[in-house]
PDB file of C-alpha atoms in Angstrom:
ATOM      1  CA  MET A  68      99.265 -52.281 -32.136  1.00  0.00           C
ATOM      2  CA  ILE A  69     102.664 -51.517 -33.993  1.00  0.00           C
ATOM      3  CA  ASP A  70     103.639 -47.568 -32.823  1.00  0.00           C
ATOM      4  CA  ASN A  71     106.291 -47.125 -36.267  1.00  0.00           C
ATOM      5  CA  ILE A  72     106.013 -49.611 -38.448  1.00  0.00           C
ATOM      6  CA  LEU A  73     108.342 -47.177 -40.692  1.00  0.00           C
ATOM      7  CA  THR A  74     111.847 -48.869 -38.937  1.00  0.00           C
ATOM      8  CA  GLY A  75     110.618 -52.612 -38.234  1.00  0.00           C
ATOM      9  CA  HIS A  76     111.086 -54.504 -41.508  1.00  0.00           C
ATOM     10  CA  HIS A  77     107.328 -54.459 -42.993  1.00  0.00           C
ATOM     11  CA  SER A  78     107.584 -55.720 -46.419  1.00  0.00           C
ATOM     12  CA  GLU A  79     104.385 -53.334 -47.720  1.00  0.00           C
ATOM     13  CA  VAL A  80     105.900 -49.980 -46.063  1.00  0.00           C
ATOM     14  CA  LEU A  81     107.048 -47.404 -48.551  1.00  0.00           C
ATOM     15  CA  GLY A  82     110.764 -46.037 -47.315  1.00  0.00           C
ATOM     16  CA  VAL A  83     112.101 -42.488 -49.214  1.00  0.00           C
ATOM     17  CA  ASN A  84     113.912 -43.836 -51.631  1.00  0.00           C
ATOM     18  CA  LYS A  85     111.241 -46.493 -53.059  1.00  0.00           C
ATOM     19  CA  ARG A  86     109.153 -43.299 -52.862  1.00  0.00           C
ATOM     20  CA  ASN A  87     110.922 -41.269 -54.621  1.00  0.00           C
ATOM     21  CA  LEU A  88     112.349 -43.677 -57.523  1.00  0.00           C
ATOM     22  CA  ASP A  89     109.257 -45.328 -57.998  1.00  0.00           C
ATOM     23  CA  TYR A  90     106.725 -43.151 -57.530  1.00  0.00           C
ATOM     24  CA  ILE A  91     107.520 -39.528 -57.682  1.00  0.00           C
ATOM     25  CA  TYR A  92     110.618 -39.287 -60.562  1.00  0.00           C
ATOM     26  CA  PRO A  93     108.497 -41.293 -63.022  1.00  0.00           C
ATOM     27  CA  ASN A  94     105.145 -39.816 -62.089  1.00  0.00           C
ATOM     28  CA  ASN A  95     105.515 -35.884 -60.825  1.00  0.00           C
ATOM     29  CA  GLY A  96     107.381 -34.331 -63.894  1.00  0.00           C
ATOM     30  CA  ARG A  97     109.720 -31.791 -62.125  1.00  0.00           C
ATOM     31  CA  ARG A  98     108.591 -28.826 -64.729  1.00  0.00           C
ATOM     32  CA  TYR A  99     105.236 -29.125 -62.626  1.00  0.00           C
ATOM     33  CA  PHE A 100     105.948 -28.636 -59.081  1.00  0.00           C
ATOM     34  CA  SER A 101     105.416 -24.700 -59.394  1.00  0.00           C
ATOM     35  CA  LEU A 102     101.541 -25.674 -59.771  1.00  0.00           C
ATOM     36  CA  VAL A 103     101.350 -27.547 -56.071  1.00  0.00           C
ATOM     37  CA  ASP A 104     105.030 -25.608 -54.461  1.00  0.00           C
ATOM     38  CA  GLU A 105     103.505 -21.981 -54.513  1.00  0.00           C
ATOM     39  CA  LYS A 106     100.038 -21.880 -53.253  1.00  0.00           C
ATOM     40  CA  LEU A 107      98.848 -19.371 -55.440  1.00  0.00           C
ATOM     41  CA  ARG A 108      99.153 -21.261 -58.467  1.00  0.00           C
ATOM     42  CA  THR A 109      97.369 -23.774 -56.389  1.00  0.00           C
ATOM     43  CA  LYS A 110      94.465 -22.137 -55.069  1.00  0.00           C
ATOM     44  CA  GLU A 111      93.781 -20.352 -58.824  1.00  0.00           C
ATOM     45  CA  ILE A 112      93.889 -23.965 -60.226  1.00  0.00           C
ATOM     46  CA  ALA A 113      90.839 -25.347 -57.455  1.00  0.00           C
ATOM     47  CA  ALA A 114      89.181 -22.157 -57.769  1.00  0.00           C
ATOM     48  CA  ASP A 115      88.934 -21.999 -62.002  1.00  0.00           C
ATOM     49  CA  LEU A 116      86.867 -25.695 -60.976  1.00  0.00           C
ATOM     50  CA  GLY A 117      84.859 -24.081 -58.493  1.00  0.00           C
ATOM     51  CA  VAL A 118      86.665 -25.669 -55.590  1.00  0.00           C
ATOM     52  CA  PRO A 119      86.496 -23.564 -52.110  1.00  0.00           C
ATOM     53  CA  VAL A 120      90.326 -22.007 -50.992  1.00  0.00           C
ATOM     54  CA  PRO A 121      90.311 -19.588 -48.705  1.00  0.00           C
ATOM     55  CA  ARG A 122      90.517 -15.935 -50.498  1.00  0.00           C
ATOM     56  CA  THR A 123      93.545 -14.803 -50.657  1.00  0.00           C
ATOM     57  CA  TYR A 124      93.357 -10.356 -49.570  1.00  0.00           C
ATOM     58  CA  LEU A 125      97.005  -9.264 -50.147  1.00  0.00           C
ATOM     59  CA  THR A 126     100.354 -10.053 -51.130  1.00  0.00           C
ATOM     60  CA  PHE A 127     103.880  -8.972 -51.227  1.00  0.00           C
ATOM     61  CA  LYS A 128     106.808  -9.372 -53.559  1.00  0.00           C
ATOM     62  CA  ASP A 129     109.094  -7.049 -52.897  1.00  0.00           C
ATOM     63  CA  PHE A 130     110.074  -5.079 -49.424  1.00  0.00           C
ATOM     64  CA  ARG A 131     109.013  -1.809 -51.017  1.00  0.00           C
ATOM     65  CA  GLU A 132     105.549  -3.037 -50.995  1.00  0.00           C
ATOM     66  CA  LEU A 133     105.914  -3.237 -47.146  1.00  0.00           C
ATOM     67  CA  ILE A 134     106.325   1.010 -46.512  1.00  0.00           C
ATOM     68  CA  SER A 135     102.413   0.855 -46.396  1.00  0.00           C
ATOM     69  CA  PHE A 136     102.021  -2.849 -44.661  1.00  0.00           C
ATOM     70  CA  GLU A 137     100.565  -1.515 -40.960  1.00  0.00           C
ATOM     71  CA  ASP A 138      98.010   0.688 -43.133  1.00  0.00           C
ATOM     72  CA  GLN A 139      97.274  -2.184 -45.446  1.00  0.00           C
ATOM     73  CA  ILE A 140      96.857  -5.229 -42.486  1.00  0.00           C
ATOM     74  CA  LYS A 141      94.494  -3.000 -40.608  1.00  0.00           C
ATOM     75  CA  ALA A 142      91.706  -3.603 -43.606  1.00  0.00           C
ATOM     76  CA  TYR A 143      91.585  -7.085 -41.802  1.00  0.00           C
ATOM     77  CA  GLU A 144      90.235  -7.937 -38.797  1.00  0.00           C
ATOM     78  CA  ASN A 145      91.952 -11.765 -38.439  1.00  0.00           C
ATOM     79  CA  PHE A 146      94.171 -13.711 -40.978  1.00  0.00           C
ATOM     80  CA  VAL A 147      97.088 -15.942 -42.102  1.00  0.00           C
ATOM     81  CA  ILE A 148     100.320 -14.957 -43.106  1.00  0.00           C
ATOM     82  CA  LYS A 149     101.941 -17.540 -44.797  1.00  0.00           C
ATOM     83  CA  PRO A 150     105.366 -17.838 -47.510  1.00  0.00           C
ATOM     84  CA  ASN A 151     103.671 -18.987 -50.868  1.00  0.00           C
ATOM     85  CA  LYS A 152     106.679 -21.800 -51.387  1.00  0.00           C
ATOM     86  CA  GLY A 153     106.578 -22.949 -47.426  1.00  0.00           C
ATOM     87  CA  HIS A 154     106.590 -26.294 -46.943  1.00  0.00           C
ATOM     88  CA  GLY A 155     105.397 -28.780 -43.540  1.00  0.00           C
ATOM     89  CA  GLY A 156     103.513 -25.863 -42.074  1.00  0.00           C
ATOM     90  CA  HIS A 157     106.668 -23.405 -41.575  1.00  0.00           C
ATOM     91  CA  GLY A 158     106.335 -19.662 -41.414  1.00  0.00           C
ATOM     92  CA  ILE A 159     102.571 -19.588 -41.009  1.00  0.00           C
ATOM     93  CA  LEU A 160     101.033 -17.456 -38.652  1.00  0.00           C
ATOM     94  CA  ILE A 161      97.935 -17.315 -37.548  1.00  0.00           C
ATOM     95  CA  ILE A 162      96.657 -14.323 -36.518  1.00  0.00           C
ATOM     96  CA  GLY A 163      93.629 -13.678 -34.535  1.00  0.00           C
ATOM     97  CA  ASP A 164      91.545 -10.789 -32.835  1.00  0.00           C
ATOM     98  CA  ARG A 165      93.090  -7.159 -33.687  1.00  0.00           C
ATOM     99  CA  THR A 166      94.058  -5.293 -30.403  1.00  0.00           C
ATOM    100  CA  ALA A 167      95.066  -0.961 -30.062  1.00  0.00           C
ATOM    101  CA  ASN A 168      98.792  -1.943 -31.291  1.00  0.00           C
ATOM    102  CA  GLY A 169      98.310  -4.460 -33.575  1.00  0.00           C
ATOM    103  CA  TYR A 170      96.549  -8.388 -32.827  1.00  0.00           C
ATOM    104  CA  LEU A 171      96.562 -11.396 -30.911  1.00  0.00           C
ATOM    105  CA  ASP A 172      97.538 -15.039 -32.057  1.00  0.00           C
ATOM    106  CA  VAL A 173      95.338 -17.983 -31.514  1.00  0.00           C
ATOM    107  CA  HIS A 174      96.456 -18.135 -27.767  1.00  0.00           C
ATOM    108  CA  GLU A 175      95.867 -14.404 -27.073  1.00  0.00           C
ATOM    109  CA  ASN A 176      99.684 -13.920 -27.079  1.00  0.00           C
ATOM    110  CA  PRO A 177     100.817 -10.136 -28.822  1.00  0.00           C
ATOM    111  CA  LEU A 178     101.808  -9.870 -31.516  1.00  0.00           C
ATOM    112  CA  PRO A 179     102.344  -6.052 -32.522  1.00  0.00           C
ATOM    113  CA  PHE A 180     102.676  -4.832 -36.180  1.00  0.00           C
ATOM    114  CA  ARG A 181     106.198  -4.636 -36.032  1.00  0.00           C
ATOM    115  CA  LYS A 182     106.410  -8.473 -35.466  1.00  0.00           C
ATOM    116  CA  LEU A 183     103.684  -9.383 -38.289  1.00  0.00           C
ATOM    117  CA  LYS A 184     106.035  -7.015 -40.588  1.00  0.00           C
ATOM    118  CA  ARG A 185     109.074  -8.919 -39.349  1.00  0.00           C
ATOM    119  CA  GLN A 186     107.147 -12.221 -40.368  1.00  0.00           C
ATOM    120  CA  VAL A 187     107.024 -10.960 -43.356  1.00  0.00           C
ATOM    121  CA  SER A 188     110.379  -9.716 -44.261  1.00  0.00           C
ATOM    122  CA  ASP A 189     111.396 -13.508 -43.416  1.00  0.00           C
ATOM    123  CA  ILE A 190     109.197 -14.765 -45.907  1.00  0.00           C
ATOM    124  CA  LEU A 191     110.299 -12.747 -48.796  1.00  0.00           C
ATOM    125  CA  MET A 192     114.039 -13.172 -47.672  1.00  0.00           C
ATOM    126  CA  GLY A 193     113.153 -16.868 -48.327  1.00  0.00           C
ATOM    127  CA  ALA A 194     113.919 -17.726 -44.110  1.00  0.00           C
ATOM    128  CA  TYR A 195     110.938 -20.646 -45.612  1.00  0.00           C
ATOM    129  CA  SER A 196     111.496 -21.324 -48.889  1.00  0.00           C
ATOM    130  CA  TYR A 197     115.081 -22.544 -49.440  1.00  0.00           C
ATOM    131  CA  GLY A 198     116.988 -19.319 -49.777  1.00  0.00           C
ATOM    132  CA  MET A 199     114.854 -18.071 -52.461  1.00  0.00           C
ATOM    133  CA  ASN A 200     112.847 -15.032 -52.690  1.00  0.00           C
ATOM    134  CA  ASP A 201     109.237 -15.924 -51.920  1.00  0.00           C
ATOM    135  CA  THR A 202     106.482 -13.818 -51.840  1.00  0.00           C
ATOM    136  CA  ALA A 203     104.150 -13.631 -48.570  1.00  0.00           C
ATOM    137  CA  VAL A 204     100.434 -14.334 -48.972  1.00  0.00           C
ATOM    138  CA  ILE A 205      97.829 -13.207 -46.323  1.00  0.00           C
ATOM    139  CA  GLU A 206      94.907 -14.733 -46.749  1.00  0.00           C
ATOM    140  CA  GLU A 207      91.545 -16.033 -45.321  1.00  0.00           C
ATOM    141  CA  ARG A 208      91.834 -17.187 -41.897  1.00  0.00           C
ATOM    142  CA  ILE A 209      89.745 -20.548 -42.205  1.00  0.00           C
ATOM    143  CA  PHE A 210      87.192 -20.639 -38.493  1.00  0.00           C
ATOM    144  CA  PRO A 211      86.796 -24.899 -38.512  1.00  0.00           C
ATOM    145  CA  SER A 212      83.216 -26.698 -38.246  1.00  0.00           C
ATOM    146  CA  SER A 213      82.410 -27.559 -34.752  1.00  0.00           C
ATOM    147  CA  PHE A 214      83.425 -31.375 -35.595  1.00  0.00           C
ATOM    148  CA  LEU A 215      86.592 -30.037 -35.585  1.00  0.00           C
ATOM    149  CA  MET A 216      86.173 -27.258 -32.860  1.00  0.00           C
ATOM    150  CA  THR A 217      85.004 -30.095 -30.216  1.00  0.00           C
ATOM    151  CA  LEU A 218      88.659 -32.339 -31.509  1.00  0.00           C
ATOM    152  CA  TYR A 219      90.656 -28.906 -30.189  1.00  0.00           C
ATOM    153  CA  PRO A 220      89.250 -25.485 -30.575  1.00  0.00           C
ATOM    154  CA  GLN A 221      93.207 -23.240 -30.700  1.00  0.00           C
ATOM    155  CA  GLY A 222      93.910 -23.804 -34.450  1.00  0.00           C
ATOM    156  CA  LEU A 223      93.471 -25.566 -37.479  1.00  0.00           C
ATOM    157  CA  ALA A 224      92.934 -29.444 -37.677  1.00  0.00           C
ATOM    158  CA  ASP A 225      93.326 -30.704 -41.208  1.00  0.00           C
ATOM    159  CA  ILE A 226      92.896 -33.755 -43.276  1.00  0.00           C
ATOM    160  CA  ARG A 227      95.894 -35.201 -45.646  1.00  0.00           C
ATOM    161  CA  ILE A 228      94.519 -37.812 -48.506  1.00  0.00           C
ATOM    162  CA  ILE A 229      97.730 -39.304 -50.473  1.00  0.00           C
ATOM    163  CA  LEU A 230      96.557 -39.882 -54.160  1.00  0.00           C
ATOM    164  CA  TYR A 231      97.692 -42.085 -56.941  1.00  0.00           C
ATOM    165  CA  MET A 232      97.270 -41.736 -60.410  1.00  0.00           C
ATOM    166  CA  GLU A 233      94.356 -39.674 -59.270  1.00  0.00           C
ATOM    167  CA  GLN A 234      92.217 -42.082 -56.577  1.00  0.00           C
ATOM    168  CA  PRO A 235      93.268 -41.719 -52.855  1.00  0.00           C
ATOM    169  CA  ILE A 236      94.594 -44.647 -51.073  1.00  0.00           C
ATOM    170  CA  MET A 237      95.032 -43.227 -47.897  1.00  0.00           C
ATOM    171  CA  GLY A 238      93.902 -40.592 -45.758  1.00  0.00           C
ATOM    172  CA  MET A 239      94.321 -39.091 -41.646  1.00  0.00           C
ATOM    173  CA  LEU A 240      93.425 -36.214 -39.746  1.00  0.00           C
ATOM    174  CA  ARG A 241      95.983 -33.846 -38.385  1.00  0.00           C
ATOM    175  CA  ILE A 242      94.991 -32.330 -34.978  1.00  0.00           C
ATOM    176  CA  PRO A 243      96.590 -29.412 -33.451  1.00  0.00           C
ATOM    177  CA  THR A 244      97.705 -29.535 -30.038  1.00  0.00           C
ATOM    178  CA  SER A 245      98.540 -27.015 -27.624  1.00  0.00           C
ATOM    179  CA  LEU A 246     102.492 -28.079 -28.333  1.00  0.00           C
ATOM    180  CA  SER A 247     102.270 -27.249 -31.551  1.00  0.00           C
ATOM    181  CA  GLU A 248     101.138 -23.476 -30.931  1.00  0.00           C
ATOM    182  CA  GLY A 249      97.652 -24.318 -33.270  1.00  0.00           C
ATOM    183  CA  LYS A 250      99.771 -26.182 -36.278  1.00  0.00           C
ATOM    184  CA  ALA A 251      98.591 -29.578 -37.319  1.00  0.00           C
ATOM    185  CA  ASN A 252     101.450 -30.806 -38.871  1.00  0.00           C
ATOM    186  CA  LEU A 253     102.908 -33.946 -37.234  1.00  0.00           C
ATOM    187  CA  HIS A 254     106.378 -32.908 -36.878  1.00  0.00           C
ATOM    188  CA  GLN A 255     105.189 -30.085 -34.892  1.00  0.00           C
ATOM    189  CA  ARG A 256     103.746 -32.280 -32.592  1.00  0.00           C
ATOM    190  CA  GLY A 257     100.417 -32.418 -34.090  1.00  0.00           C
ATOM    191  CA  ILE A 258      98.390 -35.728 -33.640  1.00  0.00           C
ATOM    192  CA  GLY A 259      97.668 -37.946 -36.696  1.00  0.00           C
ATOM    193  CA  VAL A 260      94.400 -39.660 -36.570  1.00  0.00           C
ATOM    194  CA  GLY A 261      94.257 -42.559 -39.330  1.00  0.00           C
ATOM    195  CA  LEU A 262      90.811 -42.460 -41.404  1.00  0.00           C
ATOM    196  CA  ASP A 263      88.898 -45.249 -43.172  1.00  0.00           C
ATOM    197  CA  LEU A 264      87.826 -43.918 -46.404  1.00  0.00           C
ATOM    198  CA  SER A 265      85.940 -45.776 -47.120  1.00  0.00           C
ATOM    199  CA  THR A 266      83.513 -44.917 -43.968  1.00  0.00           C
ATOM    200  CA  GLY A 267      85.416 -41.283 -42.710  1.00  0.00           C
ATOM    201  CA  LYS A 268      85.637 -43.545 -39.677  1.00  0.00           C
ATOM    202  CA  THR A 269      89.000 -42.986 -37.654  1.00  0.00           C
ATOM    203  CA  ILE A 270      91.091 -46.063 -36.674  1.00  0.00           C
ATOM    204  CA  HIS A 271      94.220 -45.201 -34.982  1.00  0.00           C
ATOM    205  CA  ALA A 272      95.841 -42.340 -33.372  1.00  0.00           C
ATOM    206  CA  LEU A 273      99.427 -41.198 -32.893  1.00  0.00           C
ATOM    207  CA  TYR A 274     100.996 -38.793 -30.958  1.00  0.00           C
ATOM    208  CA  LYS A 275     104.478 -37.931 -30.591  1.00  0.00           C
ATOM    209  CA  GLY A 276     105.486 -41.643 -32.061  1.00  0.00           C
ATOM    210  CA  LYS A 277     103.139 -42.978 -29.736  1.00  0.00           C
ATOM    211  CA  SER A 278      99.623 -44.742 -29.916  1.00  0.00           C
ATOM    212  CA  ILE A 279      96.760 -43.009 -27.989  1.00  0.00           C
ATOM    213  CA  THR A 280      93.273 -42.727 -27.921  1.00  0.00           C
ATOM    214  CA  LYS A 281      92.242 -39.059 -26.572  1.00  0.00           C
ATOM    215  CA  HIS A 282      93.369 -35.717 -27.271  1.00  0.00           C
ATOM    216  CA  PRO A 283      96.228 -34.994 -24.590  1.00  0.00           C
ATOM    217  CA  ASP A 284      95.111 -31.392 -24.281  1.00  0.00           C
ATOM    218  CA  THR A 285      90.827 -31.584 -24.340  1.00  0.00           C
ATOM    219  CA  HIS A 286      90.551 -35.048 -23.427  1.00  0.00           C
ATOM    220  CA  GLN A 287      88.434 -35.764 -26.325  1.00  0.00           C
ATOM    221  CA  ASP A 288      88.220 -39.395 -27.798  1.00  0.00           C
ATOM    222  CA  LEU A 289      89.979 -39.928 -31.421  1.00  0.00           C
ATOM    223  CA  ILE A 290      88.988 -43.261 -31.806  1.00  0.00           C
ATOM    224  CA  ASP A 291      85.473 -44.060 -34.019  1.00  0.00           C
ATOM    225  CA  LEU A 292      84.760 -40.654 -34.481  1.00  0.00           C
ATOM    226  CA  GLU A 293      83.014 -40.340 -38.472  1.00  0.00           C
ATOM    227  CA  LEU A 294      84.558 -37.231 -40.123  1.00  0.00           C
ATOM    228  CA  PRO A 295      81.992 -35.437 -41.490  1.00  0.00           C
ATOM    229  CA  PHE A 296      81.992 -34.867 -45.529  1.00  0.00           C
ATOM    230  CA  ILE A 297      84.096 -37.893 -46.318  1.00  0.00           C
ATOM    231  CA  LYS A 298      82.775 -38.569 -49.895  1.00  0.00           C
ATOM    232  CA  GLU A 299      82.995 -34.802 -50.701  1.00  0.00           C
ATOM    233  CA  ILE A 300      86.949 -34.912 -49.788  1.00  0.00           C
ATOM    234  CA  LEU A 301      87.325 -37.168 -51.858  1.00  0.00           C
ATOM    235  CA  ASP A 302      85.769 -35.674 -54.687  1.00  0.00           C
ATOM    236  CA  ILE A 303      87.446 -32.676 -54.469  1.00  0.00           C
ATOM    237  CA  CYS A 304      91.157 -34.177 -54.432  1.00  0.00           C
ATOM    238  CA  LYS A 305      89.794 -36.316 -57.567  1.00  0.00           C
ATOM    239  CA  ILE A 306      88.501 -33.008 -59.142  1.00  0.00           C
ATOM    240  CA  VAL A 307      91.810 -31.095 -58.508  1.00  0.00           C
ATOM    241  CA  ALA A 308      94.189 -34.145 -59.234  1.00  0.00           C
ATOM    242  CA  ALA A 309      92.638 -34.900 -62.788  1.00  0.00           C
ATOM    243  CA  LYS A 310      94.045 -31.105 -63.587  1.00  0.00           C
ATOM    244  CA  ILE A 311      97.169 -31.545 -62.664  1.00  0.00           C
ATOM    245  CA  PRO A 312      99.752 -33.319 -64.330  1.00  0.00           C
ATOM    246  CA  LEU A 313     101.179 -35.323 -61.175  1.00  0.00           C
ATOM    247  CA  LYS A 314     100.279 -38.403 -60.298  1.00  0.00           C
ATOM    248  CA  TYR A 315     101.559 -38.743 -56.422  1.00  0.00           C
ATOM    249  CA  LEU A 316     100.460 -36.435 -54.812  1.00  0.00           C
ATOM    250  CA  GLY A 317      99.819 -35.168 -50.724  1.00  0.00           C
ATOM    251  CA  PHE A 318      96.262 -33.189 -50.551  1.00  0.00           C
ATOM    252  CA  ASP A 319      95.937 -31.030 -47.063  1.00  0.00           C
ATOM    253  CA  LEU A 320      91.839 -30.062 -46.646  1.00  0.00           C
ATOM    254  CA  THR A 321      90.028 -28.446 -43.701  1.00  0.00           C
ATOM    255  CA  LEU A 322      86.117 -27.791 -42.809  1.00  0.00           C
ATOM    256  CA  ASP A 323      85.460 -24.551 -42.661  1.00  0.00           C
ATOM    257  CA  GLU A 324      82.354 -23.829 -40.108  1.00  0.00           C
ATOM    258  CA  LYS A 325      79.886 -22.635 -42.999  1.00  0.00           C
ATOM    259  CA  ILE A 326      81.308 -23.802 -46.325  1.00  0.00           C
ATOM    260  CA  GLY A 327      82.385 -27.193 -45.305  1.00  0.00           C
ATOM    261  CA  PRO A 328      85.588 -29.191 -47.007  1.00  0.00           C
ATOM    262  CA  MET A 329      87.562 -26.663 -48.155  1.00  0.00           C
ATOM    263  CA  LEU A 330      91.401 -26.847 -49.901  1.00  0.00           C
ATOM    264  CA  ILE A 331      94.457 -25.802 -48.120  1.00  0.00           C
ATOM    265  CA  GLU A 332      97.275 -27.229 -50.198  1.00  0.00           C
ATOM    266  CA  ILE A 333      98.702 -29.840 -52.672  1.00  0.00           C
ATOM    267  CA  ASN A 334     102.357 -31.050 -52.233  1.00  0.00           C
ATOM    268  CA  ALA A 335     104.223 -32.986 -54.647  1.00  0.00           C
ATOM    269  CA  ARG A 336     105.817 -34.882 -52.006  1.00  0.00           C
ATOM    270  CA  PRO A 337     103.933 -35.717 -49.093  1.00  0.00           C
ATOM    271  CA  GLY A 338     105.594 -37.661 -46.259  1.00  0.00           C
ATOM    272  CA  LEU A 339     105.350 -41.010 -45.078  1.00  0.00           C
ATOM    273  CA  GLU A 340     104.520 -41.015 -41.648  1.00  0.00           C
ATOM    274  CA  ILE A 341     100.610 -41.143 -42.758  1.00  0.00           C
ATOM    275  CA  GLN A 342     101.506 -45.382 -42.392  1.00  0.00           C
ATOM    276  CA  ASN A 343     102.833 -45.098 -38.650  1.00  0.00           C
ATOM    277  CA  VAL A 344      99.097 -42.975 -38.221  1.00  0.00           C
ATOM    278  CA  THR A 345      97.086 -45.531 -40.106  1.00  0.00           C
ATOM    279  CA  GLN A 346      99.428 -48.765 -39.134  1.00  0.00           C
ATOM    280  CA  LYS A 347      99.322 -49.107 -42.604  1.00  0.00           C
ATOM    281  CA  GLY A 348     101.551 -49.469 -45.664  1.00  0.00           C
ATOM    282  CA  LEU A 349     101.880 -47.572 -48.140  1.00  0.00           C
ATOM    283  CA  LEU A 350     103.281 -50.054 -50.785  1.00  0.00           C
ATOM    284  CA  GLU A 351     100.551 -52.829 -50.266  1.00  0.00           C
ATOM    285  CA  VAL A 352      97.522 -50.340 -50.973  1.00  0.00           C
ATOM    286  CA  LEU A 353      99.960 -49.250 -54.425  1.00  0.00           C
ATOM    287  CA  LYS A 354     100.183 -52.424 -55.870  1.00  0.00           C
ATOM    288  CA  ARG A 355      95.974 -52.368 -55.889  1.00  0.00           C
ATOM    289  CA  VAL A 356      95.550 -49.038 -57.752  1.00  0.00           C
TER     290      VAL A 356
END
């Protein structure tokens, strides 16, 4: 099995330039990017369609709003801080249990109120949005389903589905590791597990650029598992995609312990590493749509 098909001479592999010139620029009008680049707008669209999304607890748009930050935040036992216009998992802080002086992260490291306030300040200053002023979102922390907990309990695994012309064409499960600090993003050292979208079965796993068969921390088997709710996941993607005038998209969802499939965010420029994870070139699939 080839670990990195992107570096080889494979005619069906989609590269960055071809993705941009042939699929993103012609099909994703820039004036509509904010519908998915801004997480609050994406959640509003999804919620109007009856699609489950994490509840928004608080938003901070201005430094003056931080005067009462500690009093406002104390109302919540656990939550997630994220930038509204962030990308790639950067700037996201997952908050676990509360303590006398603040909170704990998912690895039980202390997070005093001043550190949380500094994170929100960094978001407002644009530290995770290319220097542009941003909004800090305080939202519900999702507690993963038993299936995802079995794979790795300290963090949130998610499902990335690529859609073209409102049709799901490729998917992978992304799983956190001890090195990824609870995040599932591949470039932050999460694991990618390719999916057969017709069955929900896992077909190939990639970690730090190499094929694996077991999770490096939990030693859980990763191949030939059946992802629950695959039909519902794909239906959510198609329902939301039909309402967004962008035709090449990456959907990120997860499985909540009580609700089931939940939409986290959408990306107008989804990455290409999914081809290494599934060991299949995107061009091969795109040509059939």
